[in-house]
Amino acid sequence: MKFTEFNYKISKLKNLELPGVEAQHKLAPLLRIQELTDLDIEAKKPNKAGVMALFYPDKNEITHLVLILRKTYKGVHSNQVGFPGGRVENFDKNLKHTALRETEEEVGIPKADVRVVKKLTKLYIPPSNFWVHPYVGLIDRTPNLIPQESEVEKILEIDLEHFMDERNLISQELSTSYAKNIQVPAFSLNGHVVWGATAMMLSELKDLLKLAL
């Protein structure tokens, strides 16, 4: 889809009700749904993070979404695909500022250039004890994407139509930090399997875009 058309239609997002947890659960491993049932999240005093689902035109004016492949490290999200974003710092004004700041740090897009159009449903991640707050943003030009050397292994530029294509919903057997050899629903995007929390947030984003586009 051409970005001019996308930019026009995306204005509908402001007035649309969020698909919410039901949409997230379409791409949730069964064990995750069971784990979240009746869980007192606030009692766990979770950390907070802000992430950004950022859309932009490529050089051919085709709409793309930016994701990142994280570096391999000793942690539960090692070498996984995710949104640009990260942990709230004391100097952040709010969660939206966190998402914008982290996006600038991780992929090089100046926060002043991003127009935030919608906040999605927050998502709790049990293995890392984080409440993640996702936002949808736009940048009206083709960005110069620069991966943060310490955090980002690779920047993934996802064509909007590729993301929306139902054929890219798959089931994959994986071993996770909490279970071995389990079947999980996932997206296949640019040759990468995207599952877990990122897939759950993408699922809500996709359902929301279906209403707008």
PDB file of C-alpha atoms in Angstrom:
ATOM      1  CA  MET A   1       0.000   0.000   0.000  1.00  0.00           C
ATOM      2  CA  LYS A   2       1.249   3.470  -0.883  1.00  0.00           C
ATOM      3  CA  PHE A   3       2.085   5.505   2.188  1.00  0.00           C
ATOM      4  CA  THR A   4      -0.101   8.448   1.130  1.00  0.00           C
ATOM      5  CA  GLU A   5      -3.146   6.143   1.174  1.00  0.00           C
ATOM      6  CA  PHE A   6      -2.077   4.534   4.442  1.00  0.00           C
ATOM      7  CA  ASN A   7      -1.475   7.912   6.050  1.00  0.00           C
ATOM      8  CA  TYR A   8      -4.968   9.042   5.065  1.00  0.00           C
ATOM      9  CA  LYS A   9      -6.714   5.899   6.322  1.00  0.00           C
ATOM     10  CA  ILE A  10      -4.727   5.588   9.541  1.00  0.00           C
ATOM     11  CA  SER A  11      -6.428   8.699  10.901  1.00  0.00           C
ATOM     12  CA  LYS A  12      -9.411   6.435  11.635  1.00  0.00           C
ATOM     13  CA  LEU A  13      -7.396   4.700  14.373  1.00  0.00           C
ATOM     14  CA  LYS A  14      -7.998   7.504  16.858  1.00  0.00           C
ATOM     15  CA  ASN A  15     -11.715   6.733  16.998  1.00  0.00           C
ATOM     16  CA  LEU A  16     -11.530   2.934  16.868  1.00  0.00           C
ATOM     17  CA  GLU A  17     -11.994   0.768  19.949  1.00  0.00           C
ATOM     18  CA  LEU A  18      -9.007  -1.438  20.675  1.00  0.00           C
ATOM     19  CA  PRO A  19      -9.422  -5.164  19.876  1.00  0.00           C
ATOM     20  CA  GLY A  20      -7.687  -5.795  23.206  1.00  0.00           C
ATOM     21  CA  VAL A  21      -6.743  -9.020  24.969  1.00  0.00           C
ATOM     22  CA  GLU A  22      -8.935 -11.163  22.718  1.00  0.00           C
ATOM     23  CA  ALA A  23      -6.832 -10.139  19.710  1.00  0.00           C
ATOM     24  CA  GLN A  24      -3.580 -10.625  21.637  1.00  0.00           C
ATOM     25  CA  HIS A  25      -4.577 -14.156  22.599  1.00  0.00           C
ATOM     26  CA  LYS A  26      -4.914 -15.208  18.952  1.00  0.00           C
ATOM     27  CA  LEU A  27      -1.110 -15.311  18.846  1.00  0.00           C
ATOM     28  CA  ALA A  28      -0.483 -16.375  22.435  1.00  0.00           C
ATOM     29  CA  PRO A  29       0.973 -19.775  23.336  1.00  0.00           C
ATOM     30  CA  LEU A  30      -1.615 -21.796  25.267  1.00  0.00           C
ATOM     31  CA  LEU A  31       0.733 -21.947  28.259  1.00  0.00           C
ATOM     32  CA  ARG A  32       0.928 -18.137  28.315  1.00  0.00           C
ATOM     33  CA  ILE A  33      -2.867 -17.780  28.344  1.00  0.00           C
ATOM     34  CA  GLN A  34      -3.079 -20.262  31.211  1.00  0.00           C
ATOM     35  CA  GLU A  35      -0.319 -18.460  33.081  1.00  0.00           C
ATOM     36  CA  LEU A  36      -2.037 -15.088  32.795  1.00  0.00           C
ATOM     37  CA  THR A  37      -5.403 -16.372  34.005  1.00  0.00           C
ATOM     38  CA  ASP A  38      -6.167 -15.003  37.473  1.00  0.00           C
ATOM     39  CA  LEU A  39      -2.583 -13.769  37.850  1.00  0.00           C
ATOM     40  CA  ASP A  40      -2.212 -10.826  40.246  1.00  0.00           C
ATOM     41  CA  ILE A  41       0.189  -8.848  38.100  1.00  0.00           C
ATOM     42  CA  GLU A  42       0.332  -5.753  40.289  1.00  0.00           C
ATOM     43  CA  ALA A  43       1.454  -7.878  43.238  1.00  0.00           C
ATOM     44  CA  LYS A  44       4.558  -8.780  41.238  1.00  0.00           C
ATOM     45  CA  LYS A  45       5.512  -5.090  40.976  1.00  0.00           C
ATOM     46  CA  PRO A  46       6.374  -5.359  37.286  1.00  0.00           C
ATOM     47  CA  ASN A  47       8.810  -3.112  35.481  1.00  0.00           C
ATOM     48  CA  LYS A  48       7.391  -0.942  32.703  1.00  0.00           C
ATOM     49  CA  ALA A  49       8.473  -0.566  29.099  1.00  0.00           C
ATOM     50  CA  GLY A  50       7.341   1.424  26.082  1.00  0.00           C
ATOM     51  CA  VAL A  51       7.614   0.146  22.501  1.00  0.00           C
ATOM     52  CA  MET A  52       6.754   1.632  19.107  1.00  0.00           C
ATOM     53  CA  ALA A  53       5.030   0.118  16.081  1.00  0.00           C
ATOM     54  CA  LEU A  54       6.406   2.612  13.578  1.00  0.00           C
ATOM     55  CA  PHE A  55       5.226   2.914   9.968  1.00  0.00           C
ATOM     56  CA  TYR A  56       7.006   4.826   7.223  1.00  0.00           C
ATOM     57  CA  PRO A  57       7.351   5.024   3.412  1.00  0.00           C
ATOM     58  CA  ASP A  58      10.274   3.294   1.729  1.00  0.00           C
ATOM     59  CA  LYS A  59      12.023   4.861  -1.276  1.00  0.00           C
ATOM     60  CA  ASN A  60       9.186   3.617  -3.508  1.00  0.00           C
ATOM     61  CA  GLU A  61       6.556   5.159  -1.212  1.00  0.00           C
ATOM     62  CA  ILE A  62       5.432   1.694  -0.060  1.00  0.00           C
ATOM     63  CA  THR A  63       4.337   1.464   3.594  1.00  0.00           C
ATOM     64  CA  HIS A  64       6.640  -0.462   5.914  1.00  0.00           C
ATOM     65  CA  LEU A  65       6.814  -1.343   9.612  1.00  0.00           C
ATOM     66  CA  VAL A  66      10.141  -1.447  11.450  1.00  0.00           C
ATOM     67  CA  LEU A  67      11.033  -4.367  13.750  1.00  0.00           C
ATOM     68  CA  ILE A  68      14.384  -5.348  15.218  1.00  0.00           C
ATOM     69  CA  LEU A  69      16.257  -8.576  15.793  1.00  0.00           C
ATOM     70  CA  ARG A  70      17.843  -8.328  19.213  1.00  0.00           C
ATOM     71  CA  LYS A  71      21.415  -9.318  19.952  1.00  0.00           C
ATOM     72  CA  THR A  72      22.209 -12.679  21.529  1.00  0.00           C
ATOM     73  CA  TYR A  73      22.671 -12.162  25.268  1.00  0.00           C
ATOM     74  CA  LYS A  74      21.948 -13.829  28.599  1.00  0.00           C
ATOM     75  CA  GLY A  75      18.268 -13.003  28.894  1.00  0.00           C
ATOM     76  CA  VAL A  76      14.781 -14.246  28.054  1.00  0.00           C
ATOM     77  CA  HIS A  77      14.453 -12.109  24.885  1.00  0.00           C
ATOM     78  CA  SER A  78      17.853 -12.990  23.412  1.00  0.00           C
ATOM     79  CA  ASN A  79      17.947 -13.163  19.600  1.00  0.00           C
ATOM     80  CA  GLN A  80      14.204 -12.504  19.300  1.00  0.00           C
ATOM     81  CA  VAL A  81      12.331 -10.171  16.976  1.00  0.00           C
ATOM     82  CA  GLY A  82      10.646  -7.245  18.686  1.00  0.00           C
ATOM     83  CA  PHE A  83       9.556  -3.649  18.389  1.00  0.00           C
ATOM     84  CA  PRO A  84      11.992  -0.827  19.026  1.00  0.00           C
ATOM     85  CA  GLY A  85      11.552   0.094  22.666  1.00  0.00           C
ATOM     86  CA  GLY A  86      12.659  -0.605  26.180  1.00  0.00           C
ATOM     87  CA  ARG A  87      12.556   0.010  29.896  1.00  0.00           C
ATOM     88  CA  VAL A  88      11.255   3.204  31.480  1.00  0.00           C
ATOM     89  CA  GLU A  89      14.003   5.417  32.887  1.00  0.00           C
ATOM     90  CA  ASN A  90      13.580   7.901  35.733  1.00  0.00           C
ATOM     91  CA  PHE A  91      14.022  10.857  33.383  1.00  0.00           C
ATOM     92  CA  ASP A  92      11.243   9.764  30.991  1.00  0.00           C
ATOM     93  CA  LYS A  93       8.196  12.050  31.086  1.00  0.00           C
ATOM     94  CA  ASN A  94       5.817   9.163  30.406  1.00  0.00           C
ATOM     95  CA  LEU A  95       5.591   5.815  28.633  1.00  0.00           C
ATOM     96  CA  LYS A  96       5.098   7.430  25.233  1.00  0.00           C
ATOM     97  CA  HIS A  97       8.341   9.326  25.755  1.00  0.00           C
ATOM     98  CA  THR A  98      10.043   6.029  26.666  1.00  0.00           C
ATOM     99  CA  ALA A  99       8.891   4.431  23.418  1.00  0.00           C
ATOM    100  CA  LEU A 100      10.039   7.429  21.366  1.00  0.00           C
ATOM    101  CA  ARG A 101      13.404   7.697  23.133  1.00  0.00           C
ATOM    102  CA  GLU A 102      14.150   3.998  22.795  1.00  0.00           C
ATOM    103  CA  THR A 103      13.119   3.997  19.130  1.00  0.00           C
ATOM    104  CA  GLU A 104      15.580   6.811  18.471  1.00  0.00           C
ATOM    105  CA  GLU A 105      18.322   4.951  20.328  1.00  0.00           C
ATOM    106  CA  GLU A 106      17.717   1.560  18.706  1.00  0.00           C
ATOM    107  CA  VAL A 107      16.957   2.449  15.070  1.00  0.00           C
ATOM    108  CA  GLY A 108      18.042   6.082  14.753  1.00  0.00           C
ATOM    109  CA  ILE A 109      14.693   7.769  14.078  1.00  0.00           C
ATOM    110  CA  PRO A 110      14.549  11.160  15.856  1.00  0.00           C
ATOM    111  CA  LYS A 111      11.670  11.236  18.332  1.00  0.00           C
ATOM    112  CA  ALA A 112      10.677  14.701  17.110  1.00  0.00           C
ATOM    113  CA  ASP A 113       9.934  13.232  13.658  1.00  0.00           C
ATOM    114  CA  VAL A 114       7.457  10.624  14.918  1.00  0.00           C
ATOM    115  CA  ARG A 115       3.721  11.299  15.055  1.00  0.00           C
ATOM    116  CA  VAL A 116       2.099   9.005  17.629  1.00  0.00           C
ATOM    117  CA  VAL A 117      -1.458   8.128  16.598  1.00  0.00           C
ATOM    118  CA  LYS A 118      -2.644   5.428  19.025  1.00  0.00           C
ATOM    119  CA  LYS A 119      -1.787   3.552  22.210  1.00  0.00           C
ATOM    120  CA  LEU A 120      -2.454  -0.183  22.057  1.00  0.00           C
ATOM    121  CA  THR A 121      -3.396  -2.535  24.891  1.00  0.00           C
ATOM    122  CA  LYS A 122      -0.617  -3.076  27.414  1.00  0.00           C
ATOM    123  CA  LEU A 123       0.755  -6.598  27.722  1.00  0.00           C
ATOM    124  CA  TYR A 124       2.324  -8.381  30.679  1.00  0.00           C
ATOM    125  CA  ILE A 125       5.344 -10.632  30.010  1.00  0.00           C
ATOM    126  CA  PRO A 126       5.779 -13.160  32.854  1.00  0.00           C
ATOM    127  CA  PRO A 127       9.343 -14.382  32.125  1.00  0.00           C
ATOM    128  CA  SER A 128      10.789 -10.861  32.352  1.00  0.00           C
ATOM    129  CA  ASN A 129       8.113  -9.352  34.670  1.00  0.00           C
ATOM    130  CA  PHE A 130       7.379  -6.383  32.389  1.00  0.00           C
ATOM    131  CA  TRP A 131       4.234  -4.447  31.574  1.00  0.00           C
ATOM    132  CA  VAL A 132       4.825  -3.442  27.951  1.00  0.00           C
ATOM    133  CA  HIS A 133       2.949  -0.425  26.611  1.00  0.00           C
ATOM    134  CA  PRO A 134       2.847  -0.351  22.765  1.00  0.00           C
ATOM    135  CA  TYR A 135       2.219   2.753  20.652  1.00  0.00           C
ATOM    136  CA  VAL A 136       1.526   3.220  16.939  1.00  0.00           C
ATOM    137  CA  GLY A 137       3.528   5.948  15.227  1.00  0.00           C
ATOM    138  CA  LEU A 138       4.211   7.376  11.766  1.00  0.00           C
ATOM    139  CA  ILE A 139       7.128   9.111  10.140  1.00  0.00           C
ATOM    140  CA  ASP A 140       6.295  10.863   6.876  1.00  0.00           C
ATOM    141  CA  ARG A 141       9.624  10.319   5.142  1.00  0.00           C
ATOM    142  CA  THR A 142      11.974   7.446   4.357  1.00  0.00           C
ATOM    143  CA  PRO A 143      14.156   7.182   7.470  1.00  0.00           C
ATOM    144  CA  ASN A 144      17.854   6.516   7.666  1.00  0.00           C
ATOM    145  CA  LEU A 145      17.682   3.443   9.900  1.00  0.00           C
ATOM    146  CA  ILE A 146      20.748   2.973  12.092  1.00  0.00           C
ATOM    147  CA  PRO A 147      20.914  -0.094  14.379  1.00  0.00           C
ATOM    148  CA  GLN A 148      22.146   0.462  17.921  1.00  0.00           C
ATOM    149  CA  GLU A 149      25.328  -1.577  17.994  1.00  0.00           C
ATOM    150  CA  SER A 150      24.966  -2.798  21.575  1.00  0.00           C
ATOM    151  CA  GLU A 151      21.302  -3.864  21.325  1.00  0.00           C
ATOM    152  CA  VAL A 152      20.286  -4.558  17.728  1.00  0.00           C
ATOM    153  CA  GLU A 153      21.580  -7.380  15.578  1.00  0.00           C
ATOM    154  CA  LYS A 154      19.514  -6.398  12.534  1.00  0.00           C
ATOM    155  CA  ILE A 155      16.756  -3.990  11.518  1.00  0.00           C
ATOM    156  CA  LEU A 156      13.795  -5.627   9.782  1.00  0.00           C
ATOM    157  CA  GLU A 157      11.730  -3.576   7.332  1.00  0.00           C
ATOM    158  CA  ILE A 158       8.349  -5.279   6.987  1.00  0.00           C
ATOM    159  CA  ASP A 159       6.147  -4.485   3.997  1.00  0.00           C
ATOM    160  CA  LEU A 160       2.629  -3.698   5.273  1.00  0.00           C
ATOM    161  CA  GLU A 161       0.980  -6.072   2.807  1.00  0.00           C
ATOM    162  CA  HIS A 162       3.395  -8.843   3.818  1.00  0.00           C
ATOM    163  CA  PHE A 163       2.431  -8.268   7.464  1.00  0.00           C
ATOM    164  CA  MET A 164      -1.306  -8.289   6.705  1.00  0.00           C
ATOM    165  CA  ASP A 165      -1.141 -11.450   4.548  1.00  0.00           C
ATOM    166  CA  GLU A 166      -2.949 -14.276   6.390  1.00  0.00           C
ATOM    167  CA  ARG A 167      -0.572 -16.810   4.809  1.00  0.00           C
ATOM    168  CA  ASN A 168       2.170 -15.498   7.090  1.00  0.00           C
ATOM    169  CA  LEU A 169       0.432 -16.805  10.211  1.00  0.00           C
ATOM    170  CA  ILE A 170       2.115 -20.088  11.140  1.00  0.00           C
ATOM    171  CA  SER A 171       2.529 -22.603  13.951  1.00  0.00           C
ATOM    172  CA  GLN A 172       6.071 -23.365  15.079  1.00  0.00           C
ATOM    173  CA  GLU A 173       7.619 -25.790  17.560  1.00  0.00           C
ATOM    174  CA  LEU A 174       9.970 -23.905  19.883  1.00  0.00           C
ATOM    175  CA  SER A 175      11.796 -24.270  23.164  1.00  0.00           C
ATOM    176  CA  THR A 176      11.332 -21.239  25.399  1.00  0.00           C
ATOM    177  CA  SER A 177      12.566 -20.024  28.755  1.00  0.00           C
ATOM    178  CA  TYR A 178       9.564 -21.707  30.397  1.00  0.00           C
ATOM    179  CA  ALA A 179       8.843 -24.802  28.259  1.00  0.00           C
ATOM    180  CA  LYS A 180      10.519 -27.107  25.761  1.00  0.00           C
ATOM    181  CA  ASN A 181       9.216 -28.262  22.380  1.00  0.00           C
ATOM    182  CA  ILE A 182       5.868 -26.466  22.463  1.00  0.00           C
ATOM    183  CA  GLN A 183       3.734 -25.426  19.493  1.00  0.00           C
ATOM    184  CA  VAL A 184       3.262 -21.683  19.344  1.00  0.00           C
ATOM    185  CA  PRO A 185       1.305 -19.482  16.924  1.00  0.00           C
ATOM    186  CA  ALA A 186       3.573 -17.023  15.159  1.00  0.00           C
ATOM    187  CA  PHE A 187       4.114 -14.639  12.258  1.00  0.00           C
ATOM    188  CA  SER A 188       6.602 -15.460   9.525  1.00  0.00           C
ATOM    189  CA  LEU A 189       8.000 -12.061   8.529  1.00  0.00           C
ATOM    190  CA  ASN A 190      10.986 -11.486   6.259  1.00  0.00           C
ATOM    191  CA  GLY A 191      12.133 -15.037   6.950  1.00  0.00           C
ATOM    192  CA  HIS A 192      11.985 -14.639  10.744  1.00  0.00           C
ATOM    193  CA  VAL A 193       9.618 -16.400  13.159  1.00  0.00           C
ATOM    194  CA  VAL A 194       7.970 -13.752  15.361  1.00  0.00           C
ATOM    195  CA  TRP A 195       6.235 -15.198  18.412  1.00  0.00           C
ATOM    196  CA  GLY A 196       5.448 -14.532  22.063  1.00  0.00           C
ATOM    197  CA  ALA A 197       4.769 -11.017  23.317  1.00  0.00           C
ATOM    198  CA  THR A 198       5.704  -9.323  20.038  1.00  0.00           C
ATOM    199  CA  ALA A 199       3.360 -11.587  18.064  1.00  0.00           C
ATOM    200  CA  MET A 200       0.577 -10.909  20.573  1.00  0.00           C
ATOM    201  CA  MET A 201       0.980  -7.133  20.163  1.00  0.00           C
ATOM    202  CA  LEU A 202       1.226  -7.513  16.383  1.00  0.00           C
ATOM    203  CA  SER A 203      -2.013  -9.507  16.441  1.00  0.00           C
ATOM    204  CA  GLU A 204      -3.891  -6.622  18.052  1.00  0.00           C
ATOM    205  CA  LEU A 205      -2.238  -4.163  15.655  1.00  0.00           C
ATOM    206  CA  LYS A 206      -3.262  -6.283  12.673  1.00  0.00           C
ATOM    207  CA  ASP A 207      -6.892  -6.547  13.824  1.00  0.00           C
ATOM    208  CA  LEU A 208      -6.973  -2.775  14.369  1.00  0.00           C
ATOM    209  CA  LEU A 209      -5.536  -2.089  10.902  1.00  0.00           C
ATOM    210  CA  LYS A 210      -8.145  -4.369   9.336  1.00  0.00           C
ATOM    211  CA  LEU A 211     -10.793  -1.980  10.700  1.00  0.00           C
ATOM    212  CA  ALA A 212      -9.001   1.113   9.392  1.00  0.00           C
ATOM    213  CA  LEU A 213      -7.796  -0.063   5.992  1.00  0.00           C
TER     214      LEU A 213
END
